[in-house]
Amino acid sequence: MPLIDRRLLSYFDWTLFAIVLMLEGLGLLTVLSASYVPSAHRMDPLFVRQLIWIGVGTLLMAGAVLFDYRALVGYSYPLYVVAVLLLIGVEVIGHSSGGSRRWINLRLFKLEPSELAKIAVMFVMVRYFRLEPPPGGWGFRHLIIPFLLLGLPTALVLKQPDLGTAIVLVLITGTLLFVSGLNWRVMAALMVAGMLAAPLSWHYLKPYQRTRLVSFIDPQADPLGSGYHIIQSEIAIGGGGSWGKGFMKGTQARLNFLPEETTDFIFAVYAEEFGLAGSLLLLGLYACLVGRGLWIARHARDRFGSLLAIGITGMIFWQVAINMMMTTGMLPVVGIPLPMISYGGSSMLVTMAGMGLLISINARRHTF
Amino acid sequence: MAKFRPKKKRLPVPKLEPRIAVISALMLTVMAVVAARLYYLQVIKNPEFSQLADRNRIRIRRLPAPRGLVFDSRHRPLVNSRPSFNAVFVPEDSDNLSQTIEKLQKLLGDDDIAGKVADAEHNGRAPYEPITVDENLDWQQVVALETHQLDLPGVGLEITPARHYLYGDLAAHLLGYVGEVSRNDLLRLSSYRMGDEIGKFGLERGWEPYLRGNPGGEEIEVDAVGRRLRVLREIPDQPGESVVLTLDLDVQEAAEQAMQGKNGALVAMDPNTGYIIAMVSHPAFDPNTFVGGITPTNWHKLITDPEHPLEDRVIQGIYPPGSTFKLVDSVAGMEEHTLTPETIYNCPGGMWYGGREYHCWRKGGHGRIALHRAIVSSCDVYFYNVGLHLGIDRLAHWAHLMGLGRRTGIALHGESAGIMPSSAWKKRTYHQPWYPAETLSVAIGQGYVAVTPIQMVQVVSEIANGGIRYKPQFVRYVEGLDGHIIKAYPPVVEARLHIDPDYLETIRDAMAGVVNSPWGTAHRVHLDNVTVCAKTGTAQVIGAGKAGVRSGEPEGEIPVKYRDHGWLVAFAPEDHPQIAVACVIEHGGHGGSSAGPVVHDVLQKFFQLYPPNAPRLVGEPETADMAAR
């Protein structure tokens, strides 16, 4: 048997690959612009690092393409255990930045285990729900183990605190639950319970999370304080206009009015410089990516592959949706990166691995 | 296609297919909502957000324009703007705030820099906004700052134009002063900003729109913390326009010199145009002390000074005109035909009226005299009779025509109208009828009548020029930066009095006698080459009578504050008058001896510069035409 199955190459999803490359290219440009310092006459280290992450991520993607995703059934629990252990490790030896403890310093780079948690939780959920549900769909008793599997990393992530990732974990799980056949009544009950619990959760929010919520409802209440991020982000995006201020010409980011301009708020930098045209291009690329992912889910060879495609697509989609809605002022500020655009190695590697798996699922629908 | 294994028979087991469709629809909807939101922000709200983005990054720094220059009638500068070196401090740039402030205080010799910094912070200074800690540094302070630059992080020098009055207190009340724009002014004037300079008084106030110019500015791009990054756009300032006065520096200096050590006012005017040649109010102040903000101590000193240096006595000082009023009596009497040049009254040294004796200043009396001699000797009894025959209302009518009891309309703020009483006035003010005896006091310029020096110079000008009342003006024209005349101020005729030229000739002749005849009271203003016409006056100070002081007592024995004010009004030459002067010396005693020497010096200087028979520069018709062009 040759090292690489020929069918993998002939059924390689070039469209998806092209979308991924385009997104990464746009991301790279934006990171360059956001981190540009006029006085420095050399390549910005952030740009170079992102370039390296793209390279490593592409290798990882290639590896994932070659990898038979069905083997993940066996790897998902060990990976989950590693992710949870790393999350615990963050609590113990974590590196904090900006008021939260999210990273483990590995000298060469800083690992962000919450990014790994996204894919690990997704894997165990896909593994758990890969079997056909009983007639009538998954009932409450089937949900006990998944909820425990979700609860542990979510609690650890919330403790960092990282509300954004916790929300993404819940949404990925919810999406898989729904698609894999959750009983409608159970789903309705869960939603009602969630809505009832929402006011209660106020008590469990950190003060800064509460002020974010308040300032989301009324950003002008404290424009230089907690409402600052939303206001400045909207100014950047709105100031971009139809065609943008031009590459490297966005004043909001360059003059440091924008917070977190290379990570969570990178979309504001992008939208300011490239305008509505650029924003819609980016949104369109994501829509193609999500659409392609859903197509692969529908055409996958088996239920596991189909659910895995849903999980990966959901992971990308929810991050994109929350990030864009947050930067455009439709949601409160929660820290979530924009996949393939935001600077960050862990997020890049996890996303690229997911893309590789998607391609793998697609290629393998023709093999037996 | 082999997908997952559907088990069609076991419905309603949920299959993946329909649920994927649901989730696809959800995702598509969310993305469409995001797209709509982007359209809203980037297209519909774009103008608003663009503006906000610019407001974020652009700070505008105003750079005041140098104010316009002020010249005398011969284009010699009186007021200009010179660079003022100010110390500015950006606390954010200092690594050790208290140490830098301490060093700065030592170098500048100012102990309150810490206070100024605290004040600025208290008033909500924006980050990186420089604080002006000391203005108008002298050369040594500038050098000290320059040489210690390295020890003073965050301290810099800023050069701004500062008003400079070249001759200190010369014509201070006319030139006025500048100060920081007040809160009230800011509400009224949209083009001013906090901290701008504005003319507060005198010419600086009245000609503010011309003198101010247009401030320039810099659009500075700042980052989120307010650090200045670069200048985006510079708007050059436009210096103010120059004002050319009718004042003659030499005559003004001579007047200031002659008034030295005296309190009072002097105003000299061209009787043919109304142009002011010199204008002095003493005591004065130095407008330079107001530049860059007057210190509270200096301000307190000025406003609490019992001699009121801020008062412009030329337009605000009201004095009884004393015997100078007899000129008005004469005009009114002859015009109303109750008096002719030949009318003779007997002066035995006083007269009885209404059961009371009214004295003449000369106890021995003047005997039987006609108008000429009455003016020359300033006989009180003669003019009591003139007043009685006229009656107060006809007298008031003419006095009013000649400009008494009304503002002259000179373009200075706070002019006083004085008082010219009449029976109606008394009814209005005191609800009492007019008693004829009161006319006697008014006739010799006492009682209710009160005038300002500017009114008196107008009266004497009318006699000199044949009865035309000109509006007193002190600005000849406003000159643009290119030397172009932007606005000219041609003479303004307020009224033509239509006084019989013969009557005026009679009065002028008598006024010449005041100076030149042996009985005259103003020998001190005599000039060898020019026939000067004058009238003296001695105005009793209100309250002096009550204090038991009687007019005519030897001056040395009366306390200064009860001594009479000395008046002298004059014009010259007799035949074609070129200059009219009114001068009052407070508590100077007799007008001839107190105001006389002052007016003499002014006239002498004037005729040195403008010999009576040579072509004149001031008030010459062709120059007036030039100004009007």
PDB file of N, CA and C in Angstrom, chain B residues 453-526:
ATOM      1  N   PRO B 453     -14.396 116.608  30.195  1.00  0.00           N
ATOM      2  CA  PRO B 453     -13.433 117.334  29.371  1.00  0.00           C
ATOM      3  C   PRO B 453     -13.683 117.169  27.872  1.00  0.00           C
ATOM      4  N   ILE B 454     -14.155 115.986  27.470  1.00  0.00           N
ATOM      5  CA  ILE B 454     -14.369 115.788  26.031  1.00  0.00           C
ATOM      6  C   ILE B 454     -15.511 116.677  25.538  1.00  0.00           C
ATOM      7  N   GLN B 455     -16.509 116.906  26.411  1.00  0.00           N
ATOM      8  CA  GLN B 455     -17.601 117.816  26.026  1.00  0.00           C
ATOM      9  C   GLN B 455     -17.082 119.245  25.906  1.00  0.00           C
ATOM     10  N   MET B 456     -16.201 119.633  26.822  1.00  0.00           N
ATOM     11  CA  MET B 456     -15.699 121.000  26.797  1.00  0.00           C
ATOM     12  C   MET B 456     -14.827 121.267  25.582  1.00  0.00           C
ATOM     13  N   VAL B 457     -14.079 120.244  25.157  1.00  0.00           N
ATOM     14  CA  VAL B 457     -13.254 120.461  23.971  1.00  0.00           C
ATOM     15  C   VAL B 457     -14.161 120.588  22.748  1.00  0.00           C
ATOM     16  N   GLN B 458     -15.287 119.932  22.810  1.00  0.00           N
ATOM     17  CA  GLN B 458     -16.261 120.044  21.721  1.00  0.00           C
ATOM     18  C   GLN B 458     -16.851 121.464  21.682  1.00  0.00           C
ATOM     19  N   VAL B 459     -17.184 121.981  22.875  1.00  0.00           N
ATOM     20  CA  VAL B 459     -17.752 123.327  22.961  1.00  0.00           C
ATOM     21  C   VAL B 459     -16.769 124.358  22.403  1.00  0.00           C
ATOM     22  N   VAL B 460     -15.519 124.242  22.831  1.00  0.00           N
ATOM     23  CA  VAL B 460     -14.545 125.236  22.394  1.00  0.00           C
ATOM     24  C   VAL B 460     -14.243 125.078  20.905  1.00  0.00           C
ATOM     25  N   SER B 461     -14.324 123.845  20.399  1.00  0.00           N
ATOM     26  CA  SER B 461     -14.126 123.626  18.963  1.00  0.00           C
ATOM     27  C   SER B 461     -15.214 124.296  18.149  1.00  0.00           C
ATOM     28  N   GLU B 462     -16.449 124.233  18.660  1.00  0.00           N
ATOM     29  CA  GLU B 462     -17.568 124.849  17.943  1.00  0.00           C
ATOM     30  C   GLU B 462     -17.359 126.359  17.826  1.00  0.00           C
ATOM     31  N   ILE B 463     -16.878 126.936  18.927  1.00  0.00           N
ATOM     32  CA  ILE B 463     -16.616 128.376  18.882  1.00  0.00           C
ATOM     33  C   ILE B 463     -15.494 128.669  17.888  1.00  0.00           C
ATOM     34  N   ALA B 464     -14.494 127.753  17.864  1.00  0.00           N
ATOM     35  CA  ALA B 464     -13.354 127.963  16.981  1.00  0.00           C
ATOM     36  C   ALA B 464     -13.733 127.758  15.512  1.00  0.00           C
ATOM     37  N   ASN B 465     -14.574 126.750  15.214  1.00  0.00           N
ATOM     38  CA  ASN B 465     -14.783 126.394  13.808  1.00  0.00           C
ATOM     39  C   ASN B 465     -16.034 127.007  13.187  1.00  0.00           C
ATOM     40  N   GLY B 466     -16.731 127.834  13.924  1.00  0.00           N
ATOM     41  CA  GLY B 466     -17.896 128.474  13.344  1.00  0.00           C
ATOM     42  C   GLY B 466     -19.188 127.746  13.623  1.00  0.00           C
ATOM     43  N   GLY B 467     -19.191 126.844  14.600  1.00  0.00           N
ATOM     44  CA  GLY B 467     -20.453 126.274  15.035  1.00  0.00           C
ATOM     45  C   GLY B 467     -20.777 124.900  14.491  1.00  0.00           C
ATOM     46  N   ILE B 468     -19.764 124.133  14.213  1.00  0.00           N
ATOM     47  CA  ILE B 468     -20.032 122.759  13.775  1.00  0.00           C
ATOM     48  C   ILE B 468     -19.644 121.806  14.908  1.00  0.00           C
ATOM     49  N   ARG B 469     -20.577 120.945  15.271  1.00  0.00           N
ATOM     50  CA  ARG B 469     -20.241 119.973  16.313  1.00  0.00           C
ATOM     51  C   ARG B 469     -19.795 118.671  15.654  1.00  0.00           C
ATOM     52  N   TYR B 470     -18.501 118.421  15.772  1.00  0.00           N
ATOM     53  CA  TYR B 470     -17.956 117.175  15.230  1.00  0.00           C
ATOM     54  C   TYR B 470     -17.967 116.108  16.299  1.00  0.00           C
ATOM     55  N   LYS B 471     -18.138 114.895  15.861  1.00  0.00           N
ATOM     56  CA  LYS B 471     -18.009 113.768  16.786  1.00  0.00           C
ATOM     57  C   LYS B 471     -16.521 113.549  17.042  1.00  0.00           C
ATOM     58  N   PRO B 472     -16.114 113.495  18.303  1.00  0.00           N
ATOM     59  CA  PRO B 472     -14.689 113.263  18.566  1.00  0.00           C
ATOM     60  C   PRO B 472     -14.287 111.856  18.119  1.00  0.00           C
ATOM     61  N   GLN B 473     -13.236 111.792  17.353  1.00  0.00           N
ATOM     62  CA  GLN B 473     -12.751 110.484  16.889  1.00  0.00           C
ATOM     63  C   GLN B 473     -11.249 110.415  17.098  1.00  0.00           C
ATOM     64  N   PHE B 474     -10.781 109.220  17.354  1.00  0.00           N
ATOM     65  CA  PHE B 474      -9.338 109.084  17.569  1.00  0.00           C
ATOM     66  C   PHE B 474      -8.709 108.060  16.631  1.00  0.00           C
ATOM     67  N   VAL B 475      -9.519 107.422  15.779  1.00  0.00           N
ATOM     68  CA  VAL B 475      -8.955 106.493  14.800  1.00  0.00           C
ATOM     69  C   VAL B 475      -9.096 107.120  13.423  1.00  0.00           C
ATOM     70  N   ARG B 476      -7.996 107.164  12.719  1.00  0.00           N
ATOM     71  CA  ARG B 476      -7.988 107.742  11.390  1.00  0.00           C
ATOM     72  C   ARG B 476      -8.399 106.711  10.359  1.00  0.00           C
ATOM     73  N   TYR B 477      -7.732 105.572  10.403  1.00  0.00           N
ATOM     74  CA  TYR B 477      -8.127 104.477   9.515  1.00  0.00           C
ATOM     75  C   TYR B 477      -7.543 103.167  10.008  1.00  0.00           C
ATOM     76  N   VAL B 478      -8.141 102.110   9.509  1.00  0.00           N
ATOM     77  CA  VAL B 478      -7.636 100.770   9.784  1.00  0.00           C
ATOM     78  C   VAL B 478      -6.893 100.320   8.543  1.00  0.00           C
ATOM     79  N   GLU B 479      -5.697  99.809   8.769  1.00  0.00           N
ATOM     80  CA  GLU B 479      -4.818  99.495   7.659  1.00  0.00           C
ATOM     81  C   GLU B 479      -4.632  97.986   7.584  1.00  0.00           C
ATOM     82  N   GLY B 480      -4.841  97.426   6.422  1.00  0.00           N
ATOM     83  CA  GLY B 480      -4.637  95.994   6.245  1.00  0.00           C
ATOM     84  C   GLY B 480      -3.161  95.642   6.256  1.00  0.00           C
ATOM     85  N   LEU B 481      -2.878  94.357   6.192  1.00  0.00           N
ATOM     86  CA  LEU B 481      -1.491  93.898   6.266  1.00  0.00           C
ATOM     87  C   LEU B 481      -0.677  94.388   5.075  1.00  0.00           C
ATOM     88  N   ASP B 482      -1.347  94.595   3.951  1.00  0.00           N
ATOM     89  CA  ASP B 482      -0.644  95.042   2.756  1.00  0.00           C
ATOM     90  C   ASP B 482      -0.575  96.571   2.684  1.00  0.00           C
ATOM     91  N   GLY B 483      -0.973  97.246   3.747  1.00  0.00           N
ATOM     92  CA  GLY B 483      -0.901  98.697   3.754  1.00  0.00           C
ATOM     93  C   GLY B 483      -2.131  99.360   3.162  1.00  0.00           C
ATOM     94  N   HIS B 484      -3.055  98.554   2.739  1.00  0.00           N
ATOM     95  CA  HIS B 484      -4.299  99.013   2.167  1.00  0.00           C
ATOM     96  C   HIS B 484      -5.211  99.572   3.250  1.00  0.00           C
ATOM     97  N   ILE B 485      -5.945 100.630   2.937  1.00  0.00           N
ATOM     98  CA  ILE B 485      -6.873 101.145   3.942  1.00  0.00           C
ATOM     99  C   ILE B 485      -8.156 100.335   3.901  1.00  0.00           C
ATOM    100  N   ILE B 486      -8.480  99.707   5.009  1.00  0.00           N
ATOM    101  CA  ILE B 486      -9.650  98.844   5.066  1.00  0.00           C
ATOM    102  C   ILE B 486     -10.873  99.634   5.472  1.00  0.00           C
ATOM    103  N   LYS B 487     -10.680 100.486   6.454  1.00  0.00           N
ATOM    104  CA  LYS B 487     -11.809 101.298   6.885  1.00  0.00           C
ATOM    105  C   LYS B 487     -11.265 102.659   7.298  1.00  0.00           C
ATOM    106  N   ALA B 488     -11.892 103.688   6.771  1.00  0.00           N
ATOM    107  CA  ALA B 488     -11.471 105.046   7.118  1.00  0.00           C
ATOM    108  C   ALA B 488     -12.548 105.689   7.975  1.00  0.00           C
ATOM    109  N   TYR B 489     -12.156 106.654   8.734  1.00  0.00           N
ATOM    110  CA  TYR B 489     -13.092 107.341   9.601  1.00  0.00           C
ATOM    111  C   TYR B 489     -13.097 108.828   9.260  1.00  0.00           C
ATOM    112  N   PRO B 490     -13.836 109.198   8.242  1.00  0.00           N
ATOM    113  CA  PRO B 490     -13.884 110.625   7.892  1.00  0.00           C
ATOM    114  C   PRO B 490     -14.584 111.387   9.015  1.00  0.00           C
ATOM    115  N   PRO B 491     -14.366 112.708   9.066  1.00  0.00           N
ATOM    116  CA  PRO B 491     -14.994 113.497  10.117  1.00  0.00           C
ATOM    117  C   PRO B 491     -16.511 113.317  10.087  1.00  0.00           C
ATOM    118  N   VAL B 492     -17.101 113.292  11.251  1.00  0.00           N
ATOM    119  CA  VAL B 492     -18.547 113.127  11.351  1.00  0.00           C
ATOM    120  C   VAL B 492     -19.136 114.404  11.953  1.00  0.00           C
ATOM    121  N   VAL B 493     -19.985 115.067  11.193  1.00  0.00           N
ATOM    122  CA  VAL B 493     -20.647 116.273  11.706  1.00  0.00           C
ATOM    123  C   VAL B 493     -21.881 115.824  12.476  1.00  0.00           C
ATOM    124  N   GLU B 494     -21.879 116.127  13.756  1.00  0.00           N
ATOM    125  CA  GLU B 494     -23.019 115.747  14.582  1.00  0.00           C
ATOM    126  C   GLU B 494     -24.141 116.768  14.425  1.00  0.00           C
ATOM    127  N   ALA B 495     -23.751 118.024  14.357  1.00  0.00           N
ATOM    128  CA  ALA B 495     -24.771 119.085  14.231  1.00  0.00           C
ATOM    129  C   ALA B 495     -24.115 120.356  13.723  1.00  0.00           C
ATOM    130  N   ARG B 496     -24.890 121.120  12.935  1.00  0.00           N
ATOM    131  CA  ARG B 496     -24.468 122.467  12.558  1.00  0.00           C
ATOM    132  C   ARG B 496     -25.336 123.417  13.365  1.00  0.00           C
ATOM    133  N   LEU B 497     -24.672 124.243  14.166  1.00  0.00           N
ATOM    134  CA  LEU B 497     -25.440 125.007  15.151  1.00  0.00           C
ATOM    135  C   LEU B 497     -25.997 126.316  14.599  1.00  0.00           C
ATOM    136  N   HIS B 498     -25.509 126.714  13.431  1.00  0.00           N
ATOM    137  CA  HIS B 498     -25.989 127.966  12.803  1.00  0.00           C
ATOM    138  C   HIS B 498     -25.922 129.148  13.749  1.00  0.00           C
ATOM    139  N   ILE B 499     -24.781 129.316  14.346  1.00  0.00           N
ATOM    140  CA  ILE B 499     -24.578 130.474  15.221  1.00  0.00           C
ATOM    141  C   ILE B 499     -24.067 131.621  14.351  1.00  0.00           C
ATOM    142  N   ASP B 500     -24.576 132.779  14.608  1.00  0.00           N
ATOM    143  CA  ASP B 500     -24.163 133.958  13.848  1.00  0.00           C
ATOM    144  C   ASP B 500     -22.645 134.120  13.927  1.00  0.00           C
ATOM    145  N   PRO B 501     -21.968 134.158  12.762  1.00  0.00           N
ATOM    146  CA  PRO B 501     -20.491 134.238  12.774  1.00  0.00           C
ATOM    147  C   PRO B 501     -19.978 135.451  13.546  1.00  0.00           C
ATOM    148  N   ASP B 502     -20.751 136.547  13.512  1.00  0.00           N
ATOM    149  CA  ASP B 502     -20.300 137.735  14.234  1.00  0.00           C
ATOM    150  C   ASP B 502     -20.250 137.492  15.733  1.00  0.00           C
ATOM    151  N   TYR B 503     -21.256 136.767  16.235  1.00  0.00           N
ATOM    152  CA  TYR B 503     -21.273 136.468  17.674  1.00  0.00           C
ATOM    153  C   TYR B 503     -20.052 135.648  18.053  1.00  0.00           C
ATOM    154  N   LEU B 504     -19.787 134.645  17.210  1.00  0.00           N
ATOM    155  CA  LEU B 504     -18.633 133.783  17.511  1.00  0.00           C
ATOM    156  C   LEU B 504     -17.349 134.586  17.443  1.00  0.00           C
ATOM    157  N   GLU B 505     -17.310 135.523  16.487  1.00  0.00           N
ATOM    158  CA  GLU B 505     -16.125 136.365  16.343  1.00  0.00           C
ATOM    159  C   GLU B 505     -15.914 137.180  17.620  1.00  0.00           C
ATOM    160  N   THR B 506     -17.014 137.654  18.158  1.00  0.00           N
ATOM    161  CA  THR B 506     -16.946 138.408  19.403  1.00  0.00           C
ATOM    162  C   THR B 506     -16.353 137.562  20.523  1.00  0.00           C
ATOM    163  N   ILE B 507     -16.858 136.329  20.612  1.00  0.00           N
ATOM    164  CA  ILE B 507     -16.382 135.448  21.692  1.00  0.00           C
ATOM    165  C   ILE B 507     -14.908 135.101  21.490  1.00  0.00           C
ATOM    166  N   ARG B 508     -14.563 134.783  20.235  1.00  0.00           N
ATOM    167  CA  ARG B 508     -13.153 134.446  19.943  1.00  0.00           C
ATOM    168  C   ARG B 508     -12.238 135.605  20.292  1.00  0.00           C
ATOM    169  N   ASP B 509     -12.706 136.786  19.941  1.00  0.00           N
ATOM    170  CA  ASP B 509     -11.910 137.982  20.220  1.00  0.00           C
ATOM    171  C   ASP B 509     -11.694 138.145  21.719  1.00  0.00           C
ATOM    172  N   ALA B 510     -12.788 137.904  22.465  1.00  0.00           N
ATOM    173  CA  ALA B 510     -12.673 138.018  23.921  1.00  0.00           C
ATOM    174  C   ALA B 510     -11.745 136.942  24.475  1.00  0.00           C
ATOM    175  N   MET B 511     -11.825 135.732  23.887  1.00  0.00           N
ATOM    176  CA  MET B 511     -10.966 134.634  24.354  1.00  0.00           C
ATOM    177  C   MET B 511      -9.493 134.947  24.080  1.00  0.00           C
ATOM    178  N   ALA B 512      -9.245 135.639  22.951  1.00  0.00           N
ATOM    179  CA  ALA B 512      -7.865 136.072  22.691  1.00  0.00           C
ATOM    180  C   ALA B 512      -7.428 137.047  23.779  1.00  0.00           C
ATOM    181  N   GLY B 513      -8.395 137.891  24.200  1.00  0.00           N
ATOM    182  CA  GLY B 513      -8.097 138.833  25.265  1.00  0.00           C
ATOM    183  C   GLY B 513      -7.786 138.148  26.591  1.00  0.00           C
ATOM    184  N   VAL B 514      -8.439 137.008  26.829  1.00  0.00           N
ATOM    185  CA  VAL B 514      -8.183 136.262  28.076  1.00  0.00           C
ATOM    186  C   VAL B 514      -6.699 135.940  28.194  1.00  0.00           C
ATOM    187  N   VAL B 515      -6.089 135.672  27.027  1.00  0.00           N
ATOM    188  CA  VAL B 515      -4.674 135.298  27.038  1.00  0.00           C
ATOM    189  C   VAL B 515      -3.774 136.526  26.942  1.00  0.00           C
ATOM    190  N   ASN B 516      -4.226 137.464  26.110  1.00  0.00           N
ATOM    191  CA  ASN B 516      -3.289 138.508  25.723  1.00  0.00           C
ATOM    192  C   ASN B 516      -3.542 139.892  26.332  1.00  0.00           C
ATOM    193  N   SER B 517      -4.761 140.116  26.853  1.00  0.00           N
ATOM    194  CA  SER B 517      -4.993 141.462  27.382  1.00  0.00           C
ATOM    195  C   SER B 517      -4.540 141.538  28.840  1.00  0.00           C
ATOM    196  N   PRO B 518      -4.278 142.727  29.313  1.00  0.00           N
ATOM    197  CA  PRO B 518      -3.796 142.863  30.694  1.00  0.00           C
ATOM    198  C   PRO B 518      -4.791 142.360  31.738  1.00  0.00           C
ATOM    199  N   TRP B 519      -6.120 142.371  31.394  1.00  0.00           N
ATOM    200  CA  TRP B 519      -7.113 141.903  32.380  1.00  0.00           C
ATOM    201  C   TRP B 519      -7.341 140.397  32.301  1.00  0.00           C
ATOM    202  N   GLY B 520      -6.707 139.787  31.324  1.00  0.00           N
ATOM    203  CA  GLY B 520      -6.973 138.359  31.073  1.00  0.00           C
ATOM    204  C   GLY B 520      -6.559 137.462  32.234  1.00  0.00           C
ATOM    205  N   THR B 521      -7.144 136.247  32.220  1.00  0.00           N
ATOM    206  CA  THR B 521      -6.885 135.297  33.314  1.00  0.00           C
ATOM    207  C   THR B 521      -6.015 134.128  32.878  1.00  0.00           C
ATOM    208  N   ALA B 522      -5.586 134.129  31.602  1.00  0.00           N
ATOM    209  CA  ALA B 522      -4.841 132.964  31.119  1.00  0.00           C
ATOM    210  C   ALA B 522      -3.554 133.373  30.408  1.00  0.00           C
ATOM    211  N   HIS B 523      -2.824 134.261  31.059  1.00  0.00           N
ATOM    212  CA  HIS B 523      -1.558 134.675  30.452  1.00  0.00           C
ATOM    213  C   HIS B 523      -0.587 133.521  30.292  1.00  0.00           C
ATOM    214  N   ARG B 524      -0.781 132.492  31.079  1.00  0.00           N
ATOM    215  CA  ARG B 524       0.166 131.379  31.058  1.00  0.00           C
ATOM    216  C   ARG B 524       0.163 130.604  29.745  1.00  0.00           C
ATOM    217  N   VAL B 525      -0.900 130.743  28.960  1.00  0.00           N
ATOM    218  CA  VAL B 525      -0.919 129.988  27.706  1.00  0.00           C
ATOM    219  C   VAL B 525      -0.457 130.837  26.513  1.00  0.00           C
ATOM    220  N   HIS B 526       0.027 132.004  26.791  1.00  0.00           N
ATOM    221  CA  HIS B 526       0.485 132.889  25.714  1.00  0.00           C
ATOM    222  C   HIS B 526       1.631 132.251  24.930  1.00  0.00           C
TER     223      HIS B 526
END
